[in-house]
Amino acid sequence: MQLYNNLSAKERAELIEQAGKERLTISFYKYAKINNTEIFRNHLFIAWDALDVLGRIYVATEGINAQLSVPAENFNAFKAHLDTISFLENVRLNIAIEHDNFAFLKLKVKVRKKIVADGLNDQSFDVTNKGVHVNAEKFNELIEDPNTVLVDMRNHYESEIGHFKNAITPDVDTFRESLDLIEEDLRAHKEDKKLVMYCTGGIRCEKASAYYKHKGFKNVFQLEGGIINYVRQIEAQGLENKFLGKNFVFDQRRSERISDDVIAHCHQCGEPADLHTNCANEACHLLFIQCDSCKEKMENCCSTNCMEINRLPHEEQKALRKGQGNSNDIFKKGRADHLPYKKDLRNIFETLKTDKV
Ligand SMILES: [Zn+2]
Ligand SMILES: [Zn+2]
């Protein structure tokens, strides 16, 4: 019997037992036709609020995408509620390996146009004609195949701190850019190469694989359940881990360590480091990588300018911000020009490409 998240009832019970009074951090998604998103949204909010679920859930006519935490003692009730919704019955739940009771602080269920901002015109291709789903064991085999091109479907700041060995990690800020870049570079190999892709929890690959098939790629594979589910499987089945570094996650934890390798560098001094932080200056909040000693020296700021602002009394900072929009740096995610050691991923992409293709 196929159990959700590849966990047996016994393993699941152990997990809940271990967690005790703690919360479990869970993510899942499902593409499904939802007609009345507003009613569905309200239904979820009422049921999950009663179970003390916290998190960020997107509902759209194309499906649901949820990142949340639930008290371990309410997990079975939560699961039972999911099973009452026809398209969520036995949905695969990705349960985080590291637990943090503060991963989410509120329950937010939002109606969106799409569950992932993929920038795609879905009418132009068949989104149900997806790539072949592979489990961790098969994935490990596939990525050793010399005919395989392994592509990381995440953004640059995610792959910077961790990715699979030999993966192409496009230097992109959005999923849409990534799709085009990869298609362009692999144009000549649509039929002879195996295109193998992965992302955090699998959701981005659902669309990407269908898109590439539509574009003429013949051999398209995707890691089922993404990195999160891969890690569970290698642990449960004693498989070799081929993921280096940390998995970037979209909650307060920021990342989960998968291997001891530190593959990134502090954006300020260049020393090995792989911890993302947001600049302490409220008006900046730039996401970047900072080592412990720079953190101390720079008072958790991205620049001396931000450090000076951050030292001002709260009221003065507020007055300074007045009338000014957020700094563009927020969206640069580690690419702000003043960071001397920001990673140049473009070069890595080029190297790998000549290497692999
Ligand atoms: Zn540093
Ligand atoms: Zn800053």
PDB file of N, CA and C in Angstrom, residues 155-157 171-174 177 277-279 283-288 302 325-339:
ATOM      1  N   ASN A 155      15.559  29.069  -7.801  1.00  0.00           N
ATOM      2  CA  ASN A 155      16.225  30.340  -8.090  1.00  0.00           C
ATOM      3  C   ASN A 155      17.652  30.360  -7.536  1.00  0.00           C
ATOM      4  N   HIS A 156      18.412  31.363  -7.973  1.00  0.00           N
ATOM      5  CA  HIS A 156      19.847  31.377  -7.646  1.00  0.00           C
ATOM      6  C   HIS A 156      20.142  31.374  -6.153  1.00  0.00           C
ATOM      7  N   TYR A 157      19.339  32.089  -5.361  1.00  0.00           N
ATOM      8  CA  TYR A 157      19.664  32.167  -3.932  1.00  0.00           C
ATOM      9  C   TYR A 157      19.344  30.858  -3.210  1.00  0.00           C
ATOM     10  N   ASP A 171      21.180  30.938 -13.232  1.00  0.00           N
ATOM     11  CA  ASP A 171      21.330  32.206 -12.527  1.00  0.00           C
ATOM     12  C   ASP A 171      20.090  33.048 -12.730  1.00  0.00           C
ATOM     13  N   VAL A 172      19.025  32.681 -12.078  1.00  0.00           N
ATOM     14  CA  VAL A 172      17.761  33.371 -12.332  1.00  0.00           C
ATOM     15  C   VAL A 172      17.072  33.796 -11.049  1.00  0.00           C
ATOM     16  N   ASP A 173      16.231  34.808 -11.202  1.00  0.00           N
ATOM     17  CA  ASP A 173      15.432  35.263 -10.072  1.00  0.00           C
ATOM     18  C   ASP A 173      14.027  34.697 -10.133  1.00  0.00           C
ATOM     19  N   THR A 174      13.634  34.228 -11.296  1.00  0.00           N
ATOM     20  CA  THR A 174      12.284  33.691 -11.409  1.00  0.00           C
ATOM     21  C   THR A 174      12.295  32.366 -12.170  1.00  0.00           C
ATOM     22  N   GLU A 177      12.200  32.708 -16.078  1.00  0.00           N
ATOM     23  CA  GLU A 177      13.504  32.934 -16.716  1.00  0.00           C
ATOM     24  C   GLU A 177      14.249  31.626 -16.863  1.00  0.00           C
ATOM     25  N   THR A 277      20.579  35.581   5.860  1.00  0.00           N
ATOM     26  CA  THR A 277      20.052  36.476   6.878  1.00  0.00           C
ATOM     27  C   THR A 277      19.380  37.636   6.166  1.00  0.00           C
ATOM     28  N   ASN A 278      18.522  38.350   6.877  1.00  0.00           N
ATOM     29  CA  ASN A 278      17.980  39.590   6.319  1.00  0.00           C
ATOM     30  C   ASN A 278      18.672  40.736   7.014  1.00  0.00           C
ATOM     31  N   CYS A 279      19.095  41.719   6.254  1.00  0.00           N
ATOM     32  CA  CYS A 279      19.753  42.891   6.831  1.00  0.00           C
ATOM     33  C   CYS A 279      18.876  43.460   7.952  1.00  0.00           C
ATOM     34  N   ALA A 283      14.622  49.209   6.761  1.00  0.00           N
ATOM     35  CA  ALA A 283      14.353  49.807   5.452  1.00  0.00           C
ATOM     36  C   ALA A 283      15.065  49.053   4.335  1.00  0.00           C
ATOM     37  N   CYS A 284      15.912  48.090   4.694  1.00  0.00           N
ATOM     38  CA  CYS A 284      16.682  47.365   3.681  1.00  0.00           C
ATOM     39  C   CYS A 284      16.212  45.914   3.582  1.00  0.00           C
ATOM     40  N   HIS A 285      16.470  45.164   4.656  1.00  0.00           N
ATOM     41  CA  HIS A 285      15.996  43.779   4.726  1.00  0.00           C
ATOM     42  C   HIS A 285      16.542  42.877   3.636  1.00  0.00           C
ATOM     43  N   LEU A 286      17.625  43.267   3.023  1.00  0.00           N
ATOM     44  CA  LEU A 286      18.237  42.452   1.969  1.00  0.00           C
ATOM     45  C   LEU A 286      18.508  41.029   2.459  1.00  0.00           C
ATOM     46  N   LEU A 287      18.180  40.049   1.642  1.00  0.00           N
ATOM     47  CA  LEU A 287      18.496  38.655   1.959  1.00  0.00           C
ATOM     48  C   LEU A 287      19.889  38.356   1.416  1.00  0.00           C
ATOM     49  N   PHE A 288      20.789  37.970   2.288  1.00  0.00           N
ATOM     50  CA  PHE A 288      22.153  37.664   1.837  1.00  0.00           C
ATOM     51  C   PHE A 288      22.811  36.674   2.783  1.00  0.00           C
ATOM     52  N   CYS A 302      23.913  44.635   6.102  1.00  0.00           N
ATOM     53  CA  CYS A 302      24.542  44.308   4.834  1.00  0.00           C
ATOM     54  C   CYS A 302      25.583  45.333   4.424  1.00  0.00           C
ATOM     55  N   GLY A 325       9.842  54.395  -0.568  1.00  0.00           N
ATOM     56  CA  GLY A 325       9.406  53.017  -0.778  1.00  0.00           C
ATOM     57  C   GLY A 325      10.469  52.090  -0.234  1.00  0.00           C
ATOM     58  N   ASN A 326      10.195  50.821  -0.251  1.00  0.00           N
ATOM     59  CA  ASN A 326      11.211  49.855   0.151  1.00  0.00           C
ATOM     60  C   ASN A 326      12.403  49.923  -0.789  1.00  0.00           C
ATOM     61  N   SER A 327      13.534  49.673  -0.252  1.00  0.00           N
ATOM     62  CA  SER A 327      14.735  49.646  -1.083  1.00  0.00           C
ATOM     63  C   SER A 327      14.625  48.514  -2.085  1.00  0.00           C
ATOM     64  N   ASN A 328      15.124  48.775  -3.283  1.00  0.00           N
ATOM     65  CA  ASN A 328      15.114  47.720  -4.300  1.00  0.00           C
ATOM     66  C   ASN A 328      15.960  46.531  -3.909  1.00  0.00           C
ATOM     67  N   ASP A 329      16.874  46.784  -2.994  1.00  0.00           N
ATOM     68  CA  ASP A 329      17.785  45.730  -2.571  1.00  0.00           C
ATOM     69  C   ASP A 329      17.052  44.506  -2.032  1.00  0.00           C
ATOM     70  N   ILE A 330      15.880  44.735  -1.481  1.00  0.00           N
ATOM     71  CA  ILE A 330      15.117  43.617  -0.927  1.00  0.00           C
ATOM     72  C   ILE A 330      14.973  42.519  -1.968  1.00  0.00           C
ATOM     73  N   PHE A 331      14.754  42.952  -3.197  1.00  0.00           N
ATOM     74  CA  PHE A 331      14.456  41.974  -4.230  1.00  0.00           C
ATOM     75  C   PHE A 331      15.706  41.436  -4.901  1.00  0.00           C
ATOM     76  N   LYS A 332      16.832  41.993  -4.534  1.00  0.00           N
ATOM     77  CA  LYS A 332      18.059  41.531  -5.172  1.00  0.00           C
ATOM     78  C   LYS A 332      18.568  40.238  -4.556  1.00  0.00           C
ATOM     79  N   LYS A 333      18.093  39.919  -3.401  1.00  0.00           N
ATOM     80  CA  LYS A 333      18.423  38.646  -2.779  1.00  0.00           C
ATOM     81  C   LYS A 333      19.874  38.237  -2.945  1.00  0.00           C
ATOM     82  N   GLY A 334      20.750  38.966  -2.320  1.00  0.00           N
ATOM     83  CA  GLY A 334      22.154  38.582  -2.332  1.00  0.00           C
ATOM     84  C   GLY A 334      22.901  39.082  -3.545  1.00  0.00           C
ATOM     85  N   ARG A 335      22.201  39.851  -4.398  1.00  0.00           N
ATOM     86  CA  ARG A 335      22.887  40.315  -5.596  1.00  0.00           C
ATOM     87  C   ARG A 335      23.207  41.797  -5.535  1.00  0.00           C
ATOM     88  N   ALA A 336      22.918  42.425  -4.387  1.00  0.00           N
ATOM     89  CA  ALA A 336      23.152  43.857  -4.290  1.00  0.00           C
ATOM     90  C   ALA A 336      24.607  44.148  -4.637  1.00  0.00           C
ATOM     91  N   ASP A 337      24.825  45.222  -5.378  1.00  0.00           N
ATOM     92  CA  ASP A 337      26.157  45.511  -5.907  1.00  0.00           C
ATOM     93  C   ASP A 337      27.224  45.723  -4.842  1.00  0.00           C
ATOM     94  N   HIS A 338      26.807  46.182  -3.665  1.00  0.00           N
ATOM     95  CA  HIS A 338      27.822  46.488  -2.651  1.00  0.00           C
ATOM     96  C   HIS A 338      28.345  45.248  -1.929  1.00  0.00           C
ATOM     97  N   LEU A 339      27.793  44.081  -2.211  1.00  0.00           N
ATOM     98  CA  LEU A 339      28.303  42.872  -1.560  1.00  0.00           C
ATOM     99  C   LEU A 339      29.472  42.325  -2.388  1.00  0.00           C
TER     100      LEU A 339
END
